[in-house]
CSV table of C-alpha atoms in Angstrom, one decimal:
chain,number,residue,atom,x,y,z
A,1295,UNK,CA,5.3,-21.0,7.9
A,1296,UNK,CA,8.6,-19.4,6.9
A,1297,UNK,CA,9.1,-16.0,5.5
A,1298,UNK,CA,9.5,-16.5,1.8
A,1299,UNK,CA,9.0,-14.9,-1.6
A,1300,UNK,CA,5.8,-16.9,-1.9
A,1301,UNK,CA,4.5,-15.8,1.5
A,1302,UNK,CA,5.0,-12.2,0.7
A,1303,UNK,CA,3.4,-12.4,-2.8
A,1304,UNK,CA,0.6,-14.9,-3.7
A,1305,UNK,CA,-1.4,-14.9,-0.5
A,1306,UNK,CA,-0.9,-11.1,0.0
A,1307,UNK,CA,-2.2,-10.4,-3.5
A,1308,UNK,CA,-5.1,-12.9,-3.2
A,1309,UNK,CA,-6.3,-11.4,0.0
A,1310,UNK,CA,-6.2,-7.7,-1.1
A,1311,UNK,CA,-7.6,-8.4,-4.5
A,1312,UNK,CA,-10.5,-10.3,-3.0
A,1313,UNK,CA,-11.1,-7.3,-0.7
A,1314,UNK,CA,-10.9,-5.0,-3.7
A,1315,UNK,CA,-13.5,-7.0,-5.5
A,1316,UNK,CA,-15.9,-6.7,-2.5
A,1317,UNK,CA,-15.1,-2.9,-2.3
A,1318,UNK,CA,-16.1,-2.6,-6.0
A,1319,UNK,CA,-19.3,-4.5,-5.2
A,1320,UNK,CA,-20.1,-2.0,-2.6
A,1321,UNK,CA,-19.5,0.7,-5.1
A,1322,UNK,CA,-21.9,-0.9,-7.5
A,1323,UNK,CA,-24.6,-1.2,-4.8
A,1324,UNK,CA,-24.1,2.4,-3.9
A,1325,UNK,CA,-24.5,3.5,-7.5
A,1326,UNK,CA,-27.7,1.5,-7.9
A,1327,UNK,CA,-29.1,2.9,-4.6
A,1328,UNK,CA,-28.3,6.5,-5.5
A,1329,UNK,CA,-29.2,6.1,-9.2
A,1330,UNK,CA,-25.7,7.0,-10.3
A,1331,UNK,CA,-24.4,5.6,-13.6
A,1332,UNK,CA,-21.6,3.2,-12.4
A,1333,UNK,CA,-19.5,4.5,-15.3
A,1334,UNK,CA,-19.3,7.8,-13.4
A,1335,UNK,CA,-17.6,6.0,-10.5
A,1336,UNK,CA,-15.2,4.1,-12.9
A,1337,UNK,CA,-14.1,7.4,-14.5
A,1338,UNK,CA,-13.5,9.2,-11.2
A,1339,UNK,CA,-10.0,10.4,-10.3
A,1340,UNK,CA,-8.5,12.2,-7.3
A,1341,UNK,CA,-6.7,14.6,-9.6
A,1342,UNK,CA,-7.0,15.4,-13.3
A,1343,UNK,CA,-3.6,13.8,-14.0
A,1344,UNK,CA,-4.1,10.7,-11.9
A,1345,UNK,CA,-5.6,7.5,-13.4
A,1346,UNK,CA,-9.3,6.8,-12.9
A,1347,UNK,CA,-10.7,4.0,-10.8
A,1348,UNK,CA,-10.8,1.5,-13.8
A,1349,UNK,CA,-7.1,1.9,-14.4
A,1350,UNK,CA,-6.2,1.7,-10.7
A,1351,UNK,CA,-7.9,-1.7,-10.5
A,1352,UNK,CA,-6.2,-2.9,-13.7
A,1353,UNK,CA,-2.8,-1.8,-12.6
A,1354,UNK,CA,-3.2,-3.5,-9.2
A,1355,UNK,CA,-4.1,-6.7,-11.0
A,1356,UNK,CA,-1.2,-6.4,-13.4
A,1357,UNK,CA,1.4,-5.8,-10.6
A,1358,UNK,CA,0.2,-9.0,-9.0
A,1359,UNK,CA,0.1,-11.1,-12.2
A,1360,UNK,CA,3.4,-9.7,-13.5
A,1361,UNK,CA,5.2,-10.2,-10.2
A,1362,UNK,CA,4.1,-13.8,-9.6
A,1363,UNK,CA,4.9,-14.8,-13.2
A,1364,UNK,CA,8.3,-13.1,-13.3
A,1365,UNK,CA,9.4,-14.3,-9.9
A,1366,UNK,CA,8.5,-17.9,-11.1
A,1367,UNK,CA,10.6,-17.3,-14.2
A,1368,UNK,CA,7.8,-16.8,-16.7
A,1369,UNK,CA,6.8,-14.0,-18.9
A,1370,UNK,CA,3.3,-12.7,-17.7
A,1371,UNK,CA,0.4,-13.0,-20.1
A,1372,UNK,CA,-0.9,-9.8,-21.6
A,1373,UNK,CA,-4.5,-9.1,-21.0
A,1374,UNK,CA,-6.6,-6.5,-22.9
A,1375,UNK,CA,-7.6,-3.4,-21.0
A,1376,UNK,CA,-11.2,-3.4,-22.2
A,1377,UNK,CA,-13.3,-3.4,-19.0
A,1378,UNK,CA,-16.2,-1.0,-19.1
A,1379,UNK,CA,-18.3,-2.2,-16.1
A,1380,UNK,CA,-17.7,-2.9,-12.4
A,1381,UNK,CA,-18.6,-6.6,-13.1
A,1382,UNK,CA,-15.9,-6.8,-15.8
A,1383,UNK,CA,-13.3,-5.3,-13.4
A,1384,UNK,CA,-14.4,-7.9,-10.8
A,1385,UNK,CA,-13.9,-10.5,-13.5
A,1386,UNK,CA,-10.4,-9.3,-14.2
A,1387,UNK,CA,-9.7,-9.5,-10.5
A,1388,UNK,CA,-11.0,-13.1,-10.4
A,1389,UNK,CA,-8.9,-14.0,-13.4
A,1390,UNK,CA,-5.9,-12.5,-11.7
A,1391,UNK,CA,-6.5,-14.4,-8.5
A,1392,UNK,CA,-7.0,-17.6,-10.5
A,1393,UNK,CA,-3.8,-17.0,-12.4
A,1394,UNK,CA,-1.6,-16.3,-9.4
A,1395,UNK,CA,-3.1,-19.2,-7.4
A,1396,UNK,CA,-1.7,-21.5,-10.1
A,1397,UNK,CA,1.8,-20.8,-8.7
A,1398,UNK,CA,2.7,-22.8,-5.6
A,1399,UNK,CA,5.5,-22.1,-3.1
A,1400,UNK,CA,7.9,-24.4,-5.0
A,1401,UNK,CA,7.8,-22.1,-8.0
A,1402,UNK,CA,9.5,-19.4,-5.9
A,1403,UNK,CA,12.6,-21.4,-5.0
A,1404,UNK,CA,15.5,-19.1,-5.6
A,1405,UNK,CA,13.3,-16.2,-6.6
A,1406,UNK,CA,15.1,-13.8,-4.3
A,1407,UNK,CA,18.1,-13.9,-6.5
A,1408,UNK,CA,16.4,-14.4,-9.9
A,1409,UNK,CA,17.0,-11.5,-12.3
A,1410,UNK,CA,13.7,-9.9,-13.3
A,1411,UNK,CA,13.4,-7.6,-16.3
A,1412,UNK,CA,10.6,-5.2,-16.6
A,1413,UNK,CA,10.1,-2.4,-19.1
A,1414,UNK,CA,9.7,1.1,-17.5
A,1415,UNK,CA,9.0,4.0,-19.9
A,1416,UNK,CA,10.2,1.9,-22.8
A,1417,UNK,CA,13.5,0.9,-21.1
A,1418,UNK,CA,14.4,-2.5,-19.8
A,1419,UNK,CA,15.2,-2.4,-16.1
A,1420,UNK,CA,16.6,-5.3,-14.2
A,1421,UNK,CA,16.1,-6.2,-10.6
A,1422,UNK,CA,17.0,-9.0,-8.2
A,1423,UNK,CA,13.8,-10.8,-7.3
A,1424,UNK,CA,13.9,-9.7,-3.7
A,1425,UNK,CA,14.3,-6.0,-4.4
A,1426,UNK,CA,11.7,-6.2,-7.2
A,1427,UNK,CA,9.1,-7.7,-4.8
A,1428,UNK,CA,9.9,-5.7,-1.7
A,1429,UNK,CA,10.6,-2.3,-3.2
A,1430,UNK,CA,8.8,-2.2,-6.5
A,1431,UNK,CA,5.9,-4.6,-6.5
A,1432,UNK,CA,4.4,-4.3,-3.0
A,1433,UNK,CA,4.5,-0.5,-2.9
A,1434,UNK,CA,3.0,-0.3,-6.4
A,1435,UNK,CA,0.4,-3.0,-5.8
A,1436,UNK,CA,-0.9,-1.4,-2.5
A,1437,UNK,CA,-0.6,2.1,-4.0
A,1438,UNK,CA,-3.1,1.3,-6.7
A,1439,UNK,CA,-5.4,-0.8,-4.5
A,1440,UNK,CA,-5.5,1.9,-1.8
A,1441,UNK,CA,-6.1,4.6,-4.4
A,1442,UNK,CA,-9.0,2.6,-5.8
A,1443,UNK,CA,-10.4,2.5,-2.3
A,1444,UNK,CA,-9.7,6.2,-1.8
A,1445,UNK,CA,-11.5,7.1,-5.0
A,1446,UNK,CA,-14.7,5.3,-3.9
A,1447,UNK,CA,-14.5,6.8,-0.4
A,1448,UNK,CA,-14.1,10.2,-1.9
A,1449,UNK,CA,-17.2,9.4,-4.1
A,1450,UNK,CA,-19.2,8.8,-1.0
A,1451,UNK,CA,-19.3,5.0,-1.0
A,1452,UNK,CA,-19.7,3.7,2.6
A,1453,UNK,CA,-16.5,1.8,3.2
A,1454,UNK,CA,-14.2,1.4,6.2
A,1455,UNK,CA,-10.6,0.4,6.4
A,1456,UNK,CA,-11.8,-3.0,7.4
A,1457,UNK,CA,-13.0,-3.5,3.9
A,1458,UNK,CA,-9.5,-2.9,2.6
A,1459,UNK,CA,-7.7,-5.0,5.2
A,1460,UNK,CA,-10.2,-7.8,5.7
A,1461,UNK,CA,-9.9,-10.4,8.4
A,1462,UNK,CA,-6.3,-11.3,9.3
B,270,UNK,CA,20.0,-11.6,0.3
B,271,UNK,CA,17.3,-14.0,1.5
B,272,UNK,CA,13.6,-13.3,1.8
B,273,UNK,CA,13.2,-12.8,5.6
B,274,UNK,CA,11.0,-11.0,8.1
B,275,UNK,CA,13.7,-8.3,8.2
B,276,UNK,CA,13.9,-7.9,4.4
B,277,UNK,CA,10.1,-7.3,4.2
B,278,UNK,CA,10.0,-4.9,7.1
B,279,UNK,CA,12.8,-2.5,8.1
B,280,UNK,CA,14.2,-1.6,4.6
B,281,UNK,CA,10.6,-1.4,3.1
B,282,UNK,CA,9.5,1.0,5.8
B,283,UNK,CA,12.7,3.1,5.7
B,284,UNK,CA,12.3,3.5,2.0
B,285,UNK,CA,8.7,4.5,1.9
B,286,UNK,CA,8.9,6.7,5.0
B,287,UNK,CA,11.8,8.6,3.4
B,288,UNK,CA,9.8,9.1,0.2
B,289,UNK,CA,6.8,10.2,2.4
B,290,UNK,CA,9.0,12.8,4.1
B,291,UNK,CA,10.1,14.2,0.7
B,292,UNK,CA,6.4,14.2,-0.5
B,293,UNK,CA,5.5,16.3,2.6
B,294,UNK,CA,8.4,18.6,1.7
B,295,UNK,CA,6.8,19.1,-1.7
B,296,UNK,CA,3.5,19.8,0.0
B,297,UNK,CA,5.2,22.5,2.1
B,298,UNK,CA,6.9,24.1,-0.9
B,299,UNK,CA,3.5,24.1,-2.7
B,300,UNK,CA,1.8,25.8,0.2
B,301,UNK,CA,4.5,28.4,0.4
B,302,UNK,CA,4.4,29.1,-3.3
B,303,UNK,CA,0.6,29.3,-3.4
B,304,UNK,CA,0.4,31.2,-0.1
B,305,UNK,CA,-1.7,28.4,1.4
B,306,UNK,CA,-1.5,27.9,5.2
B,307,UNK,CA,0.2,24.5,5.5
B,308,UNK,CA,-2.3,23.7,8.3
B,309,UNK,CA,-5.0,23.6,5.6
B,310,UNK,CA,-3.1,20.7,3.8
B,311,UNK,CA,-2.6,18.9,7.1
B,312,UNK,CA,-6.3,19.0,7.9
B,313,UNK,CA,-7.4,17.8,4.4
B,314,UNK,CA,-9.3,14.5,4.1
B,315,UNK,CA,-10.7,12.6,1.1
B,316,UNK,CA,-14.0,12.1,2.9
B,317,UNK,CA,-15.5,13.7,6.0
B,318,UNK,CA,-15.1,10.4,8.0
B,319,UNK,CA,-11.6,9.6,6.9
B,320,UNK,CA,-8.5,10.7,8.8
B,321,UNK,CA,-6.8,14.0,7.7
B,322,UNK,CA,-3.3,14.1,6.3
B,323,UNK,CA,-1.6,14.5,9.7
B,324,UNK,CA,-3.2,11.3,11.1
B,325,UNK,CA,-2.4,9.3,7.9
B,326,UNK,CA,1.3,10.1,8.4
B,327,UNK,CA,1.3,9.4,12.1
B,328,UNK,CA,-0.4,6.0,11.6
B,329,UNK,CA,2.0,5.0,8.8
B,330,UNK,CA,4.8,5.8,11.2
B,331,UNK,CA,3.2,3.8,14.0
B,332,UNK,CA,2.6,0.7,11.9
B,333,UNK,CA,6.3,0.7,11.0
B,334,UNK,CA,7.5,1.4,14.6
B,335,UNK,CA,5.0,-1.1,16.1
B,336,UNK,CA,5.7,-3.9,13.7
B,337,UNK,CA,9.4,-3.7,14.0
B,338,UNK,CA,9.4,-3.6,17.8
B,339,UNK,CA,6.8,-6.4,18.2
B,340,UNK,CA,8.4,-8.7,15.7
B,341,UNK,CA,11.7,-8.2,17.6
B,342,UNK,CA,9.8,-9.2,20.8
B,343,UNK,CA,9.6,-5.7,22.3
B,344,UNK,CA,6.7,-3.5,23.3
B,345,UNK,CA,6.8,-0.4,21.0
B,346,UNK,CA,7.3,3.0,22.6
B,347,UNK,CA,4.3,5.3,22.7
B,348,UNK,CA,4.9,8.7,21.1
B,349,UNK,CA,2.6,11.7,21.6
B,350,UNK,CA,0.4,12.7,18.7
B,351,UNK,CA,1.2,16.4,18.9
B,352,UNK,CA,2.5,17.4,15.5
B,353,UNK,CA,1.0,20.6,14.2
B,354,UNK,CA,3.3,21.4,11.3
B,355,UNK,CA,4.8,19.6,8.3
B,356,UNK,CA,8.3,19.9,9.8
B,357,UNK,CA,7.1,18.2,12.9
B,358,UNK,CA,5.6,15.4,10.9
B,359,UNK,CA,8.8,15.0,9.1
B,360,UNK,CA,10.6,14.9,12.4
B,361,UNK,CA,8.2,12.0,13.5
B,362,UNK,CA,9.1,10.2,10.3
B,363,UNK,CA,12.8,10.8,11.0
B,364,UNK,CA,12.4,9.4,14.5
B,365,UNK,CA,10.6,6.4,13.2
B,366,UNK,CA,13.3,5.7,10.7
B,367,UNK,CA,15.9,6.1,13.4
B,368,UNK,CA,14.0,3.8,15.7
B,369,UNK,CA,13.5,1.0,13.2
B,370,UNK,CA,17.0,1.2,11.9
B,371,UNK,CA,18.1,0.2,15.4
B,372,UNK,CA,16.8,-3.3,14.7
B,373,UNK,CA,19.2,-5.5,12.7
B,374,UNK,CA,18.4,-8.7,10.8
B,375,UNK,CA,19.4,-10.9,13.8
B,376,UNK,CA,16.5,-9.4,15.9
B,377,UNK,CA,14.1,-11.0,13.5
B,378,UNK,CA,15.3,-14.6,14.0
B,379,UNK,CA,12.2,-16.7,14.6
B,380,UNK,CA,9.9,-13.7,14.1
B,381,UNK,CA,7.7,-15.6,11.6
B,382,UNK,CA,6.3,-17.8,14.5
B,383,UNK,CA,6.5,-15.2,17.3
B,384,UNK,CA,3.1,-14.5,18.8
B,385,UNK,CA,2.3,-10.8,18.5
B,386,UNK,CA,-0.4,-9.2,20.5
B,387,UNK,CA,-2.0,-6.0,19.4
B,388,UNK,CA,-5.0,-4.1,20.7
B,389,UNK,CA,-7.8,-3.5,18.2
B,390,UNK,CA,-10.8,-1.6,19.3
B,391,UNK,CA,-9.9,-2.3,22.9
B,392,UNK,CA,-9.6,-6.0,22.5
B,393,UNK,CA,-6.3,-7.9,22.5
B,394,UNK,CA,-5.8,-9.8,19.2
B,395,UNK,CA,-3.0,-12.3,18.6
B,396,UNK,CA,-1.2,-13.1,15.4
B,397,UNK,CA,1.7,-15.2,14.3
B,398,UNK,CA,4.5,-12.9,13.2
B,399,UNK,CA,4.3,-13.8,9.5
B,400,UNK,CA,0.6,-13.2,9.2
B,401,UNK,CA,0.9,-10.0,11.2
B,402,UNK,CA,3.5,-8.6,8.9
B,403,UNK,CA,2.2,-9.8,5.6
B,404,UNK,CA,-1.6,-9.4,6.1
B,405,UNK,CA,-2.0,-6.7,8.7
B,406,UNK,CA,1.1,-4.4,8.8
B,407,UNK,CA,2.1,-4.1,5.1
B,408,UNK,CA,-1.4,-3.4,3.9
B,409,UNK,CA,-2.1,-0.9,6.6
B,410,UNK,CA,1.3,0.8,6.3
B,411,UNK,CA,1.0,1.3,2.5
B,412,UNK,CA,-2.7,2.2,2.9
B,413,UNK,CA,-1.9,5.2,5.1
B,414,UNK,CA,1.2,6.2,3.1
B,415,UNK,CA,-0.7,6.1,-0.2
B,416,UNK,CA,-3.6,7.9,1.3
B,417,UNK,CA,-1.3,10.7,2.5
B,418,UNK,CA,0.1,10.9,-1.1
B,419,UNK,CA,-3.5,10.9,-2.5
B,420,UNK,CA,-4.6,13.7,-0.2
B,421,UNK,CA,-1.7,15.9,-1.4
B,422,UNK,CA,-2.3,15.0,-5.0
B,423,UNK,CA,-6.0,15.8,-4.6
B,424,UNK,CA,-4.9,19.2,-3.0
B,425,UNK,CA,-3.0,20.0,-6.2
B,426,UNK,CA,0.5,19.3,-5.1
B,427,UNK,CA,2.7,18.3,-8.1
B,428,UNK,CA,3.7,14.8,-7.4
B,429,UNK,CA,4.1,11.6,-9.5
B,430,UNK,CA,4.1,8.0,-8.5
B,431,UNK,CA,7.8,8.1,-8.7
B,432,UNK,CA,7.8,10.3,-5.6
B,433,UNK,CA,6.0,7.5,-3.8
B,434,UNK,CA,8.0,4.6,-5.1
B,435,UNK,CA,11.4,6.2,-5.3
B,436,UNK,CA,14.4,4.6,-6.9
B,437,UNK,CA,14.4,0.8,-6.7
């Protein structure tokens, strides 16, 4: 298989989002075993001015959904941020995986050079597709996924890096 | 510019490692201002069985160095893990950036299909270059870089995600 915009987006997101869903499942099992309200885990943050777990998961999903749609020349659908349980967050992850798996490699032809417009702090910002994926999307996607993992590790959930990386 | 093994490795690592060095610099300034021994920051962890900040930075560097060398068909050099100060960690980052910048795009011709062998828990594991970069290296690299950021945020250092992402 060739290096391509597809190879560094859809399968990368699908894999890490699947791992993130399983990590959340371990968080739910931990909460049940320790008789912790799962809402406590979902509201945890590593610093008062960082996003809580729920938002970290939503944002990771939205970077994947947004990137794949935009690189394929579509406007990404907007989804409501209304999850209040771990199961609902896992459902958002599953919807994200389903959405991005709908974009096959052919949809990414020429995506390197496609102009992508995103809104950052209310201002439209334009990127070439390659810079968008390599320097904006991948760092942001992994930042939020790793921070979700870090929050659960900090909360005492038994996880190892293998849960984050999965089988390669 | 085309999507390529080079485009998703060297410039991605250079950018995030440069940001990580600046993040560590903000950690050092914070320690000085608050009269905290910087060694306290370097030893901080998000969980007792997670690596401390020093190791997170070393491992991020080593994933970048190892990936670029192996994808270019070389065995990566081994560097001693002997940093005890923030400045020394920044020096390791600078050496890593210098090392990987020595590999130009032509060194990655055919790297997608090149068989890469790494040792995981004492066992040799083989990957095709593309799977190695997309599914092992990038997730690991960003995992350790983001966790280094998360440790410093948790320690109270004033940082924002823009410090991690930089200018795209």
